[in-house]
Amino acid sequence: MSDIDKLWLHQHLPGIQASQQADDLASYGSDWSRLREPAPAAVLFPQHQEQVAQIIDCANREGLALVPSGGRTGLSGGAIAADGELVLSLERMRQLDPVNHADASVRVEAGVVTASIQQQAERAGLFYGVDFAAAGSSQIGGNIATNAGGIRVLRYGLTRDQVLGLEAVSGKGELLQLNHGLIKNATGYDLRHLLIGSEGTLAVITAATLKLWPDPGERQVLLLAVDGHQALLPLFMAARQALRLSAFEFFTHDCVRHVCAHAGLPPPLEQAAGMYVLLECDAVSDEQVAALFEQLVEQQLVSDGVISQSRQHAQQLWQYRERISESIAAQRPYKNDIAVRIAAVPELLQQLDELIQRHYPAFEVLWYGHIGDGNIHMNVLKPDDLSPAAFKQQCELVNEQVFDCIQRLAGSISAEHGVGLLKQPWLQYSRTPVEIDIMRRIKSVLDPGGILNPGKLL
Ligand code: S2G
Ligand code: ZN
């Protein structure tokens, strides 16, 4: 056990709240990936940017590793502390400023839960553009550190596209106030965008000024039965042509089976289908939707479907997509979170389907994701009779083929969940040696002591 005890913390980090309680060490040292047993030396709870700088200065002096920690809903092990690191939790930095109506923005500290931002925006008659299943427990600092995506990227972009200003502390302890909420600022490298998606390896994010959108008003959800993945791209293009889309998701029948069993929901349509599309769009007249639906059936792109009749009905339909992850979590699925350009989605699905049949005939594989931004989630469910280690090893054997396919299509081996610990061995399938070398050199400038989240991403 490290020599970090109460006295050490009191001497080296006076005035900073800390815990070495076993349950805190276990909970703050892990994340939703559960990839490694948590074993941090202590959990620190700074309450403002200066205390974060104080912690970083101490870590550099003492040569200690820091793991920045938000809501720990990550799935790639980016927030895991398994080797005596100090966890730097932002959860007590929860200042949520009033909405700035002139700028249509809001300044929030890193520990604010994503759903609170959505509610703050709604109260002001505005809309925060990023949403995903974990929004009720994820924190905005972690969303920014992983550039979280979610279900409405095709309309509002990624977390990156919401950040107008960013406050952080670099691995050298430098206080950063970046871009100050400006829309235009042509004064050199945009360091804000360097930190967004850097997974806590370059700086600790302490606050952000976020863009808010006009209230989208009434929206409708269509849940459509689709014959096969070949129909997905033509269906997406027809829907994008005819409607003002804010989401276009797909999932297979196996996903529906797990969600209905887990959540006690009735099947979404009378007839089961091989695959479903859930799309969300600005509300249109019943005639317009009926005409589009007729057209899609004529083109044999869909065979059945349901259109939400109320906001509550729309939320019910969303459950078939939003609750997939939670319904399979107990089976500790091996997750691939991959992306290609939208035009390459059909080919990716075709190649992966063949690959799965060849290598995983015995495994149950669930396919779902965000066709609207080329992101496919492929979750392989662990068979009961296989140990987690053996299962992970078998899945990783197939990763080479999956990522070969991604590399050929110039895609990404991690679309939105980040690299963390899980995808690090395969980074070169999406980033060239030159890029990885430049990333390492940037890391050496911003975190020369290598104290920030060592072992993650690079
Ligand atoms: C999704 C959520 C995380 C997962 O549902 O879009 O990004 O379990 C995922 O894959
Ligand atoms: Zn996703």
Coordinates of C-alpha atoms in Angstrom, one line a residue, residues 10-317:
H10 CA -3.1 16.8 5.4
Q11 CA 0.6 17.8 5.0
H12 CA 0.8 17.8 1.2
L13 CA -2.8 18.8 0.3
P14 CA -4.0 21.0 3.1
G15 CA -7.6 22.2 2.8
I16 CA -8.5 19.7 0.1
Q17 CA -11.3 17.2 0.9
A18 CA -10.2 13.6 0.5
S19 CA -11.3 10.1 1.3
Q20 CA -9.5 6.8 1.7
Q21 CA -12.7 4.9 2.7
A22 CA -12.8 1.5 1.2
D23 CA -16.1 2.0 -0.5
D24 CA -15.0 5.4 -1.9
L25 CA -11.7 3.8 -3.2
A26 CA -13.8 1.1 -4.9
S27 CA -16.4 3.3 -6.4
Y28 CA -14.3 6.3 -7.5
G29 CA -11.6 4.0 -8.8
S30 CA -13.8 2.3 -11.4
D31 CA -16.1 3.2 -14.3
W32 CA -18.9 1.4 -16.2
S33 CA -16.3 -0.6 -18.2
R34 CA -15.3 -2.6 -15.0
L35 CA -12.1 -3.5 -16.9
R36 CA -9.8 -3.7 -13.9
E37 CA -10.1 -3.9 -10.1
P38 CA -10.1 -0.4 -8.6
A39 CA -7.1 0.3 -6.3
P40 CA -6.5 4.1 -6.0
A41 CA -4.5 5.5 -3.1
A42 CA -7.1 8.1 -2.3
V43 CA -9.9 10.2 -3.8
L44 CA -9.6 14.0 -3.8
F45 CA -12.5 16.4 -4.0
P46 CA -11.2 19.8 -5.1
Q47 CA -13.9 22.6 -4.9
H48 CA -12.4 25.1 -7.4
Q49 CA -9.8 25.5 -10.2
E50 CA -7.0 26.7 -7.8
Q51 CA -7.4 23.5 -5.7
V52 CA -7.1 21.4 -8.9
A53 CA -3.9 23.3 -9.7
Q54 CA -2.6 22.7 -6.1
I55 CA -3.2 18.9 -6.6
I56 CA -1.4 18.9 -9.9
D57 CA 1.6 20.8 -8.5
C58 CA 1.8 18.3 -5.6
A59 CA 1.5 15.3 -8.0
N60 CA 4.3 16.8 -10.1
R61 CA 6.5 17.4 -7.0
E62 CA 5.9 13.9 -5.6
G63 CA 5.8 12.0 -9.0
L64 CA 2.2 10.8 -8.4
A65 CA -0.3 9.7 -11.0
L66 CA -3.7 11.4 -11.2
V67 CA -6.9 10.0 -12.7
P68 CA -9.5 12.7 -13.4
S69 CA -13.0 11.4 -12.5
G70 CA -16.5 12.6 -13.4
G71 CA -19.6 10.5 -13.6
R72 CA -17.5 7.4 -14.4
T73 CA -20.1 6.2 -17.0
G74 CA -17.2 5.6 -19.5
L75 CA -17.0 2.2 -21.3
S76 CA -13.4 2.1 -22.3
G77 CA -11.7 2.3 -18.8
G78 CA -10.7 5.9 -19.1
A79 CA -11.5 6.7 -15.5
I80 CA -10.2 3.5 -13.9
A81 CA -7.5 3.9 -11.1
A82 CA -6.1 0.4 -10.6
D83 CA -2.4 1.1 -9.6
G84 CA -2.4 3.4 -6.5
E85 CA -3.2 6.6 -8.4
L86 CA -4.9 9.6 -6.8
V87 CA -8.4 10.0 -8.2
L88 CA -9.2 13.7 -8.8
S89 CA -13.0 13.8 -8.6
L90 CA -14.7 17.0 -10.0
E91 CA -18.1 16.0 -8.5
R92 CA -18.0 18.8 -5.9
M93 CA -17.5 21.5 -8.6
R94 CA -21.1 21.8 -9.5
Q95 CA -21.7 25.5 -10.1
L96 CA -24.5 25.9 -12.8
D97 CA -24.8 29.6 -13.8
P98 CA -28.0 31.2 -15.0
V99 CA -28.5 30.9 -18.7
N100 CA -27.0 33.9 -20.7
H101 CA -29.9 34.7 -23.0
A102 CA -28.0 37.1 -25.2
D103 CA -25.3 34.5 -26.0
A104 CA -27.7 31.6 -25.7
S105 CA -25.1 29.9 -23.6
V106 CA -24.6 28.6 -20.0
R107 CA -21.4 28.3 -17.9
V108 CA -21.2 25.1 -15.9
E109 CA -18.5 23.6 -13.7
A110 CA -17.1 20.2 -14.6
G111 CA -19.1 18.2 -12.0
V112 CA -22.5 19.2 -13.2
V113 CA -24.6 16.2 -14.3
T114 CA -25.5 16.3 -18.0
A115 CA -29.3 16.0 -17.4
S116 CA -29.1 19.1 -15.1
I117 CA -27.8 21.1 -18.1
Q118 CA -30.7 19.9 -20.2
Q119 CA -33.2 20.9 -17.5
Q120 CA -31.5 24.3 -17.0
A121 CA -31.8 24.9 -20.8
E122 CA -35.4 23.8 -20.9
R123 CA -36.3 26.2 -18.0
A124 CA -34.9 29.0 -20.1
G125 CA -36.9 27.9 -23.1
L126 CA -33.8 26.7 -24.8
F127 CA -32.3 23.2 -25.6
Y128 CA -29.0 21.5 -24.9
G129 CA -28.2 19.5 -28.0
V130 CA -26.4 16.4 -26.6
D131 CA -28.3 13.5 -25.1
F132 CA -27.6 9.8 -24.5
A133 CA -28.7 7.0 -22.1
A134 CA -26.2 7.8 -19.3
A135 CA -27.1 11.6 -19.2
G136 CA -28.6 11.1 -15.8
S137 CA -25.3 10.2 -14.2
S138 CA -22.5 11.4 -16.5
Q139 CA -20.9 14.8 -15.7
I140 CA -20.1 17.5 -18.3
G141 CA -16.4 17.4 -17.6
G142 CA -16.3 13.7 -18.6
N143 CA -18.5 14.3 -21.6
I144 CA -16.0 17.0 -22.8
A145 CA -13.0 14.8 -22.0
T146 CA -14.4 12.0 -24.2
N147 CA -16.3 14.2 -26.7
A148 CA -19.5 12.3 -25.9
G149 CA -21.9 11.9 -28.9
G150 CA -25.3 10.3 -28.3
I151 CA -28.5 10.3 -30.2
R152 CA -28.8 13.7 -31.8
V153 CA -25.3 14.3 -33.3
L154 CA -26.7 14.4 -36.8
R155 CA -28.7 17.6 -35.9
Y156 CA -26.6 19.3 -33.1
G157 CA -23.1 17.7 -33.4
L158 CA -20.9 16.2 -30.7
T159 CA -20.1 17.7 -27.3
R160 CA -17.2 19.3 -29.0
D161 CA -19.6 21.4 -31.0
Q162 CA -21.3 22.8 -27.9
V163 CA -18.2 24.1 -26.1
L164 CA -17.8 27.8 -26.6
G165 CA -15.4 28.3 -23.7
L166 CA -13.3 25.9 -21.7
E167 CA -11.6 26.2 -18.3
A168 CA -8.9 23.7 -17.3
V169 CA -5.6 23.1 -15.5
S170 CA -2.8 21.6 -17.6
G171 CA -0.6 18.8 -16.5
K172 CA 2.0 21.5 -15.6
G173 CA -0.5 23.2 -13.3
E174 CA -1.2 26.1 -15.7
L175 CA -4.7 27.7 -15.3
L176 CA -6.4 27.9 -18.7
Q177 CA -9.4 30.0 -19.6
L178 CA -9.9 29.1 -23.3
N179 CA -12.0 31.1 -25.9
H180 CA -14.2 32.8 -23.3
G181 CA -17.5 31.8 -25.0
L182 CA -16.6 33.7 -28.2
I183 CA -18.1 32.5 -31.5
K184 CA -15.3 34.1 -33.5
N185 CA -11.7 34.1 -32.4
A186 CA -8.9 33.9 -35.0
T187 CA -5.9 34.2 -32.8
G188 CA -3.9 31.0 -33.3
Y189 CA -4.3 27.4 -32.3
D190 CA -7.7 26.6 -30.7
L191 CA -6.4 24.9 -27.6
R192 CA -10.0 24.3 -26.5
H193 CA -10.3 21.7 -29.2
L194 CA -7.1 20.0 -28.3
L195 CA -8.4 19.3 -24.8
I196 CA -11.8 18.2 -25.9
G197 CA -11.6 14.4 -26.3
S198 CA -8.2 14.1 -24.7
E199 CA -9.6 11.8 -22.0
G200 CA -7.9 13.6 -19.1
T201 CA -4.4 13.0 -20.4
L202 CA -3.5 16.7 -21.2
A203 CA -5.4 18.7 -18.7
V204 CA -8.2 18.5 -16.0
I205 CA -11.3 20.2 -17.3
T206 CA -12.8 22.4 -14.5
A207 CA -15.7 24.4 -16.3
A208 CA -17.2 25.1 -19.7
T209 CA -19.4 27.6 -21.4
L210 CA -21.9 25.6 -23.5
K211 CA -24.0 26.6 -26.6
L212 CA -27.7 26.3 -26.2
W213 CA -30.1 25.9 -29.1
P214 CA -33.6 27.2 -29.8
D215 CA -36.3 25.0 -28.4
P216 CA -37.0 22.5 -31.2
G217 CA -40.7 22.5 -30.4
E218 CA -42.9 19.5 -31.1
R219 CA -41.1 16.4 -32.5
Q220 CA -42.3 13.1 -33.7
V221 CA -40.8 9.6 -33.5
L222 CA -41.2 7.0 -36.2
L223 CA -40.3 3.4 -35.4
L224 CA -40.1 1.5 -38.6
A225 CA -39.6 -2.2 -39.5
V226 CA -36.8 -2.7 -41.9
D227 CA -36.1 -5.8 -43.9
G228 CA -32.3 -5.8 -43.7
H229 CA -29.3 -3.6 -43.3
Q230 CA -29.2 -3.0 -47.1
A231 CA -32.3 -0.7 -46.7
L232 CA -30.7 1.5 -44.0
L233 CA -28.8 3.9 -46.2
P234 CA -31.6 4.5 -48.8
L235 CA -34.1 4.8 -45.9
F236 CA -31.8 7.4 -44.2
M237 CA -31.4 9.4 -47.3
A238 CA -35.2 9.4 -48.1
A239 CA -36.0 10.4 -44.5
R240 CA -33.3 13.1 -44.5
Q241 CA -34.8 14.5 -47.8
A242 CA -38.4 14.5 -46.5
L243 CA -38.0 15.4 -42.8
R244 CA -36.1 17.7 -40.5
L245 CA -34.3 14.9 -38.7
S246 CA -32.8 15.1 -35.2
A247 CA -32.0 11.4 -34.8
F248 CA -31.8 8.3 -37.0
E249 CA -31.0 5.1 -35.0
F250 CA -31.1 1.4 -35.9
F251 CA -31.2 -1.8 -33.9
T252 CA -31.8 -5.5 -34.6
H253 CA -34.6 -7.7 -33.4
D254 CA -32.3 -9.3 -30.7
C255 CA -32.0 -5.8 -29.1
V256 CA -35.8 -5.5 -28.9
R257 CA -36.0 -9.0 -27.4
H258 CA -33.6 -8.1 -24.6
V259 CA -35.2 -4.7 -24.0
C260 CA -38.7 -6.1 -23.8
A261 CA -37.6 -8.9 -21.4
H262 CA -35.6 -6.4 -19.3
A263 CA -38.1 -3.6 -19.2
G264 CA -41.3 -5.6 -19.5
L265 CA -42.3 -3.7 -22.6
P266 CA -44.7 -5.1 -25.3
P267 CA -43.1 -5.6 -28.8
P268 CA -43.1 -2.3 -30.7
L269 CA -45.0 -3.7 -33.7
E270 CA -47.4 -6.6 -34.2
Q271 CA -45.1 -8.4 -36.6
A272 CA -41.5 -8.9 -35.5
A273 CA -38.9 -7.6 -38.0
G274 CA -35.2 -8.4 -38.5
M275 CA -34.2 -4.8 -37.9
Y276 CA -35.8 -1.5 -36.8
V277 CA -35.1 2.2 -37.4
L278 CA -36.1 4.8 -34.9
L279 CA -36.1 8.3 -36.3
E280 CA -37.0 11.6 -34.6
C281 CA -37.9 14.7 -36.6
D282 CA -39.7 18.1 -36.3
A283 CA -43.4 17.4 -36.1
V284 CA -45.1 17.3 -39.5
S285 CA -48.7 16.9 -40.6
D286 CA -50.3 13.5 -40.5
E287 CA -50.7 13.7 -44.3
Q288 CA -47.0 14.4 -44.9
V289 CA -46.0 11.4 -42.7
A290 CA -48.6 9.2 -44.3
A291 CA -47.3 10.1 -47.8
L292 CA -43.7 9.5 -46.8
F293 CA -44.7 6.2 -45.2
E294 CA -46.5 5.1 -48.4
Q295 CA -43.5 6.0 -50.4
L296 CA -41.1 4.0 -48.2
V297 CA -43.4 0.9 -48.3
E298 CA -43.6 1.2 -52.1
Q299 CA -39.8 1.3 -52.3
Q300 CA -39.8 -1.8 -50.1
L301 CA -37.6 0.1 -47.6
V302 CA -40.0 -0.5 -44.7
S303 CA -42.6 -3.1 -44.1
D304 CA -44.4 -1.7 -41.1
G305 CA -44.2 1.2 -38.7
V306 CA -45.7 3.3 -35.9
I307 CA -45.8 7.1 -35.6
S308 CA -45.8 8.7 -32.1
Q309 CA -49.1 10.3 -31.2
S310 CA -47.9 12.3 -28.2
R311 CA -44.7 13.4 -26.4
Q312 CA -45.3 10.5 -24.0
H313 CA -45.7 8.0 -26.8
A314 CA -42.5 9.3 -28.4
Q315 CA -40.7 8.7 -25.1
Q316 CA -42.1 5.2 -24.9
L317 CA -40.8 4.4 -28.4

